[in-house]
mmCIF file of C-alpha atoms and ligand atoms in Angstrom:
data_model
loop_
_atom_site.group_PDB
_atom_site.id
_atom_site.type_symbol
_atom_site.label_atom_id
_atom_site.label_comp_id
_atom_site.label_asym_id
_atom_site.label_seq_id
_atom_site.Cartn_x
_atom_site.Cartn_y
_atom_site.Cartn_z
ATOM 1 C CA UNK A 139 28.490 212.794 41.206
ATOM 2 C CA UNK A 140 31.165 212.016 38.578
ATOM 3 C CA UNK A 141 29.666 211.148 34.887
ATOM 4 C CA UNK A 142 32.522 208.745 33.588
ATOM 5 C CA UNK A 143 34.265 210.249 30.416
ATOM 6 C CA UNK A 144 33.237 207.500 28.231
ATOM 7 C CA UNK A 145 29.913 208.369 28.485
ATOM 8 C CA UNK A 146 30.098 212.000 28.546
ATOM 9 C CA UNK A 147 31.772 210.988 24.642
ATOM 10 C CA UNK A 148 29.204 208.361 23.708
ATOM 11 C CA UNK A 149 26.487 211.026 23.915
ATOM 12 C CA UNK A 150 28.791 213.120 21.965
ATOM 13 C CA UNK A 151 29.362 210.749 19.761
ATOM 14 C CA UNK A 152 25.387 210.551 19.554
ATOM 15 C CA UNK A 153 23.611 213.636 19.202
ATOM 16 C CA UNK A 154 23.739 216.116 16.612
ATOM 17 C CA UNK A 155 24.410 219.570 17.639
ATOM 18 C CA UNK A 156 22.378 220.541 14.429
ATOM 19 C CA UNK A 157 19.336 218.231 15.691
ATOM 20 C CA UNK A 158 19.512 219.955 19.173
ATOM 21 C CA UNK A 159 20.322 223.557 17.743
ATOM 22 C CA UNK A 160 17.238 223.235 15.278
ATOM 23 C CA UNK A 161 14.653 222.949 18.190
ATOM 24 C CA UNK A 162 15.464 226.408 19.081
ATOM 25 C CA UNK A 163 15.817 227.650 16.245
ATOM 26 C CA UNK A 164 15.772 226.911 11.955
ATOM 27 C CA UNK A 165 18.503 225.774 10.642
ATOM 28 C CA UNK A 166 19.107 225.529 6.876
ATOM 29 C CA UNK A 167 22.523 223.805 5.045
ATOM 30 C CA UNK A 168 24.876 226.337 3.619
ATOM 31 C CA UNK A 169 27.838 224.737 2.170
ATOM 32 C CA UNK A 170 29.368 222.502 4.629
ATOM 33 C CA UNK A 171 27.898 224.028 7.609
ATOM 34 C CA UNK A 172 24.246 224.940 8.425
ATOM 35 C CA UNK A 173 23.050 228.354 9.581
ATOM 36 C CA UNK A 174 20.238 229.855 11.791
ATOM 37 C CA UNK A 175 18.843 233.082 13.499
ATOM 38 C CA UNK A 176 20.873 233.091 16.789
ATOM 39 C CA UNK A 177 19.363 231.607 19.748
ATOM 40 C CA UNK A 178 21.816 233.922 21.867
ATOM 41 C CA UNK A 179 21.242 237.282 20.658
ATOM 42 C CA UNK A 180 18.766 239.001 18.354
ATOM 43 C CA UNK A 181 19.057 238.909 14.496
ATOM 44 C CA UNK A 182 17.882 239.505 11.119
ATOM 45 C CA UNK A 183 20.170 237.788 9.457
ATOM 46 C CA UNK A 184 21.517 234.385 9.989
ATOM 47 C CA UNK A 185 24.763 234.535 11.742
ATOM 48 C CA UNK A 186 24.863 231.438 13.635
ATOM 49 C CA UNK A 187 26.637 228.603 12.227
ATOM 50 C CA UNK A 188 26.765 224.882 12.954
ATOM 51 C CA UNK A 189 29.507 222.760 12.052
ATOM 52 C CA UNK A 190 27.876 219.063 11.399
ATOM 53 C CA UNK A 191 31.390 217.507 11.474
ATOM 54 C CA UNK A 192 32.996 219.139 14.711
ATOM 55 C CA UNK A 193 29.169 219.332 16.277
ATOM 56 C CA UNK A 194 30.207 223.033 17.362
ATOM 57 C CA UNK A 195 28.434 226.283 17.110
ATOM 58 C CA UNK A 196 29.787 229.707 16.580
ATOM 59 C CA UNK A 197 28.292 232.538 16.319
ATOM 60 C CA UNK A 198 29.999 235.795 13.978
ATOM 61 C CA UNK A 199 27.367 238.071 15.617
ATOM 62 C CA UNK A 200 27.788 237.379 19.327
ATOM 63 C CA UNK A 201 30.665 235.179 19.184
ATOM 64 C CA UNK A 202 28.861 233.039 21.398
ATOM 65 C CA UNK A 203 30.482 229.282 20.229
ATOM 66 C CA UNK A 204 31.000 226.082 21.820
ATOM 67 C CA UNK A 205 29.942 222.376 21.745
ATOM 68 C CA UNK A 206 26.839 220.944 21.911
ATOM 69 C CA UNK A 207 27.189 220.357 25.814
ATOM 70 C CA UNK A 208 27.733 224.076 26.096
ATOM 71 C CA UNK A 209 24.922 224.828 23.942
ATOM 72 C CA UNK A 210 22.262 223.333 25.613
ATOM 73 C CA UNK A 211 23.894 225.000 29.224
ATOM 74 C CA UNK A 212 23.603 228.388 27.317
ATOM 75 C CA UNK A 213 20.345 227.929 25.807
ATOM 76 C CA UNK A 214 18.506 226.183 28.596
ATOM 77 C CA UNK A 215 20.437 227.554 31.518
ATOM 78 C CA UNK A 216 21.681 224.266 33.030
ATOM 79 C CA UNK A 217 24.734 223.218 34.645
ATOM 80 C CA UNK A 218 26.971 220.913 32.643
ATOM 81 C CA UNK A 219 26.181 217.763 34.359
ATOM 82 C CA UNK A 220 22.621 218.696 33.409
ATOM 83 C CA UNK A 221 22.628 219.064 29.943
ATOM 84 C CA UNK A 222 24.879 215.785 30.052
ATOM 85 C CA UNK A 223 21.926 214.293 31.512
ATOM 86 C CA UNK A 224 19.753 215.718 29.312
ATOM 87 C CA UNK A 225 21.268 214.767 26.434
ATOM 88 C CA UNK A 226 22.317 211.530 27.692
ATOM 89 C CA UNK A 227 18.378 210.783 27.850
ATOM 90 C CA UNK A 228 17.502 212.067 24.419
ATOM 91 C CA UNK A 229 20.398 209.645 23.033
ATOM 92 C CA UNK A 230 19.700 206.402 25.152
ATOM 93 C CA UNK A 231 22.796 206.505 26.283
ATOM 94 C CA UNK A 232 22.696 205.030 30.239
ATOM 95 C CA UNK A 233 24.526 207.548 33.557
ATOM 96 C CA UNK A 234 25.279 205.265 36.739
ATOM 97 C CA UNK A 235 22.815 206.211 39.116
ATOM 98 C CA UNK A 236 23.819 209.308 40.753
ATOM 99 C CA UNK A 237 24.295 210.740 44.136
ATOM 100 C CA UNK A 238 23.131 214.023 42.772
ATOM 101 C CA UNK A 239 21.673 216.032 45.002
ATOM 102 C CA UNK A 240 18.092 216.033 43.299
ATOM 103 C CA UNK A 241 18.429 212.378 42.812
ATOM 104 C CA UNK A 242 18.603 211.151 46.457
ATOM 105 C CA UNK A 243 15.675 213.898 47.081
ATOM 106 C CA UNK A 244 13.710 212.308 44.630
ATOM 107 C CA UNK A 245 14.567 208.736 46.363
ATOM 108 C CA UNK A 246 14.057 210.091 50.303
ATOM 109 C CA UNK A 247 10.392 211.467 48.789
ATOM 110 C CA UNK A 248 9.354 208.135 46.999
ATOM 111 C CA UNK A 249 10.576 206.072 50.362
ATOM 112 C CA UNK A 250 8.416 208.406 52.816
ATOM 113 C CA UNK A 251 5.848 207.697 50.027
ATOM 114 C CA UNK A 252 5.712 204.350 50.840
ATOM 115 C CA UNK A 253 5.977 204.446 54.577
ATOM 116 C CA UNK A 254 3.400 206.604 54.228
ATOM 117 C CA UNK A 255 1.204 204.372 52.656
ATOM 118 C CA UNK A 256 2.050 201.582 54.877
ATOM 119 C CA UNK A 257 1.116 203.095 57.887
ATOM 120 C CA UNK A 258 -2.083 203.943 56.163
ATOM 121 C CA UNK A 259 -2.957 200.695 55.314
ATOM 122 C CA UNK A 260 -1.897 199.210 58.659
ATOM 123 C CA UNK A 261 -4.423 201.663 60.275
ATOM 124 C CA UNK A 262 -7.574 201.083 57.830
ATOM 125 C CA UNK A 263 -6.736 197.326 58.793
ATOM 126 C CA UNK A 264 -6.740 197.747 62.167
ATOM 127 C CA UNK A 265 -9.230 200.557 62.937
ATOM 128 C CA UNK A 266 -11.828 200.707 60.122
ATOM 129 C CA UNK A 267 -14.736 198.927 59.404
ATOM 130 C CA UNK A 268 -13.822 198.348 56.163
ATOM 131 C CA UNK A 269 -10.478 196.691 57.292
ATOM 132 C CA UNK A 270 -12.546 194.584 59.774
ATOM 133 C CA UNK A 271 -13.760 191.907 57.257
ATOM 134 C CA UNK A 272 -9.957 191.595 56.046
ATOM 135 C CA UNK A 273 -8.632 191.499 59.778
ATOM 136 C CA UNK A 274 -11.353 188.740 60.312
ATOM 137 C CA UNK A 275 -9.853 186.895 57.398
ATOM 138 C CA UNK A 276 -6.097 187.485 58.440
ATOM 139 C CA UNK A 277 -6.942 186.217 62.164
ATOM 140 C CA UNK A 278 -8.778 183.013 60.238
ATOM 141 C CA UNK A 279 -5.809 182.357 58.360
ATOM 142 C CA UNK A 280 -3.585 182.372 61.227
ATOM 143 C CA UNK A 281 -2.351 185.662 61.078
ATOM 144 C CA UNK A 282 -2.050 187.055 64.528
ATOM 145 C CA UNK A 283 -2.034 190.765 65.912
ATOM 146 C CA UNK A 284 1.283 191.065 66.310
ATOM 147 C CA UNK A 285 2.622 189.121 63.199
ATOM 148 C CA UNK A 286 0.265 191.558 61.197
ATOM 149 C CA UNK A 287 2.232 194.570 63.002
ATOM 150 C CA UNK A 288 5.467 192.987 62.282
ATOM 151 C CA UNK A 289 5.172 192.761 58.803
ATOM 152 C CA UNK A 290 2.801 196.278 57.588
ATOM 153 C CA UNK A 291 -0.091 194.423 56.471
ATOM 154 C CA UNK A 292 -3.161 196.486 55.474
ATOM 155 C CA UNK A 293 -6.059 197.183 54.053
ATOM 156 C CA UNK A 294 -6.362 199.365 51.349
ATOM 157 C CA UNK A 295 -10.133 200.863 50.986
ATOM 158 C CA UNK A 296 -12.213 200.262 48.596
ATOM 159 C CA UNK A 297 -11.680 204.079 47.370
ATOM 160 C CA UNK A 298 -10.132 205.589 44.091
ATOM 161 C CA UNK A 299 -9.097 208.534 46.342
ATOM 162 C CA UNK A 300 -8.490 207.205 49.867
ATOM 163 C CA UNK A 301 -4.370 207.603 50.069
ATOM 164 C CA UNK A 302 -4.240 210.254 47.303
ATOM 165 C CA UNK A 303 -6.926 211.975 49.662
ATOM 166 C CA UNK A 304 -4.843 211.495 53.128
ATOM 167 C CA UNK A 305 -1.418 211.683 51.341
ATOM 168 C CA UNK A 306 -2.954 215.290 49.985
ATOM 169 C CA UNK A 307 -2.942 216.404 53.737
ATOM 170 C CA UNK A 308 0.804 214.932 54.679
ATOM 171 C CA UNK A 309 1.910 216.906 51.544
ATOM 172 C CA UNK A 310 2.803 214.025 49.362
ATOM 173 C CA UNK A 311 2.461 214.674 45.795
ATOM 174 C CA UNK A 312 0.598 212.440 43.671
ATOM 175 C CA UNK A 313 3.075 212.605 41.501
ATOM 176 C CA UNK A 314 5.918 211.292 43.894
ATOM 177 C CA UNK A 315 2.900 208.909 45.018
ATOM 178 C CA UNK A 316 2.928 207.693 41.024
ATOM 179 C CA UNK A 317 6.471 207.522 40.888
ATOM 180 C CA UNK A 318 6.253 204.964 44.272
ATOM 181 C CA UNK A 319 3.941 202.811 42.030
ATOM 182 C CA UNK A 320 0.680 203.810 44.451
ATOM 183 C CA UNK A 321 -1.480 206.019 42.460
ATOM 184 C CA UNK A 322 -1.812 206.227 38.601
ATOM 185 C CA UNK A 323 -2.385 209.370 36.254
ATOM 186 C CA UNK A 324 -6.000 209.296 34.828
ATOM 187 C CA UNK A 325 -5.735 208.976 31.308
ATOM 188 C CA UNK A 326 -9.229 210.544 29.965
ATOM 189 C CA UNK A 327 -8.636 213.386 32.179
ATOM 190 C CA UNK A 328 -6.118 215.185 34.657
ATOM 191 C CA UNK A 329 -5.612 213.564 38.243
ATOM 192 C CA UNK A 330 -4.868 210.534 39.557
ATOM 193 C CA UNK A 331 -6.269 207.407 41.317
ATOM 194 C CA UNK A 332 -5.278 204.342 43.599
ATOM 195 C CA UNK A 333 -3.672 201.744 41.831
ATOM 196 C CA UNK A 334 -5.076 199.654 45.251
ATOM 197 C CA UNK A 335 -8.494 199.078 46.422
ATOM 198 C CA UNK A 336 -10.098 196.949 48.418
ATOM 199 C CA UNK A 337 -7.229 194.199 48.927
ATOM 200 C CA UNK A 338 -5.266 193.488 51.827
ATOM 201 C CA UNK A 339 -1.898 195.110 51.143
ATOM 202 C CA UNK A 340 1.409 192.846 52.020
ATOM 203 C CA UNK A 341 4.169 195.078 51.732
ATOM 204 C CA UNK A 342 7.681 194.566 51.118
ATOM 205 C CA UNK A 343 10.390 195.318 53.665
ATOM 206 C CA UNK A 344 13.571 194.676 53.626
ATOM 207 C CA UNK A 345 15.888 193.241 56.705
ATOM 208 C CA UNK A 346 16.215 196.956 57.998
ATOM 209 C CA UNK A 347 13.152 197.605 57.698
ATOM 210 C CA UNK A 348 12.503 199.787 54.942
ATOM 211 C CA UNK A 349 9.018 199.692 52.585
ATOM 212 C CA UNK A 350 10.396 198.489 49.293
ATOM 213 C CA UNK A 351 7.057 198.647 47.461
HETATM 214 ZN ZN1 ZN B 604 24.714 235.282 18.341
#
């Protein structure tokens, strides 16, 4: 995955290296440049500098020195397209959508998230006896067996933990279940619940077949 240069400058362009450097560790204005206890190596006295025009570091003790793409690598232990990312975040600047490896992970998870839950709300539709009452009201509204297959309805039980409970023992994390729009975090108190209960479920595919949400 290739960030395009003109980005990799607008978050330049962006972020201060002081603003970054000073989460680590305090930085105080000495003439034209502002100086710290080095984050690299252990200190006393401040020999860390940051230059606010250049946004580089450089360090007289350790000669560690750089920009601030290279500080947050060195600092956080990242890879370059990393701390581009990372920074690229704080700023607001936008990255296409990437290939990265971790990326397409994260989409694979989220996608057998929802096929998950499909299939689980096909089968409380079809065998429960909770789904029967919605069944009845499919087949009453003209929905037959086999249309119902086609498309993945379902039933999703009137439960706050039914799919967290069965995703729980495919391995699905709640929290890839929250970022498939399924669950939601509980916000009094840790955990999560269904975001649907006790609705028929119509989900989304698209022509090949996939559960879009
Ligand atoms: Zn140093």
């Amino acid at each position: 995955m290739r960030i395009p240069d003109d980005k990799i400058e607008e978050v330049r362009a962006t972020v201060e290296l002081v603003d970054v450097a000073g989460e680590y560790t305090r930085m105080k204005r000495s003439g034209s440049r502002y100086k710290g206890l080095c984050p690299f190596h252990d200190e006393n006295t401040p020999s860390f500098t940051v230059d606010p025009e250049k946004n580089l570091y450089h360090c007289f003790g350790c000669k560690a020195g750089g920009d601030l793409f290279k500080f947050v690598q060195e600092v956080e232990g990242m890879s370059f397209i990393e701390s581009v990312r990372m920074l690229a975040e704080r700023a607001g600047v936008d990255l296409p959508e990437g290939d990265a490896p971790e990326e397409s992970d994260k989409r694979a998870g989220i996608h057998h998230a929802l096929r998950f839950a499909a299939n689980f709300y096909f089968k409380r539709l079809m065998r429960s006896d909770e789904g029967e009452a919605a069944l009845r009201y499919l087949h009453e509204r003209g929905f037959e067996d086999d249309t119902i297959k086609e498309f993945g309805l379902g039933w999703a039980p009137d439960a706050w933990d039914g799919l967290l409970e069965a995703a729980q023992e495919e391995q699905i994390k709640p929290e890839t279940l929250e970022e498939a729009g399924l669950v939601k975090a509980r916000k009094k108190s840790d955990g999560y619940y269904d975001r649907f209960r006790g609705r028929i479920m119509f989900p989304i595919l698209s022509h090949v077949g996939k559960v879009l949400g």
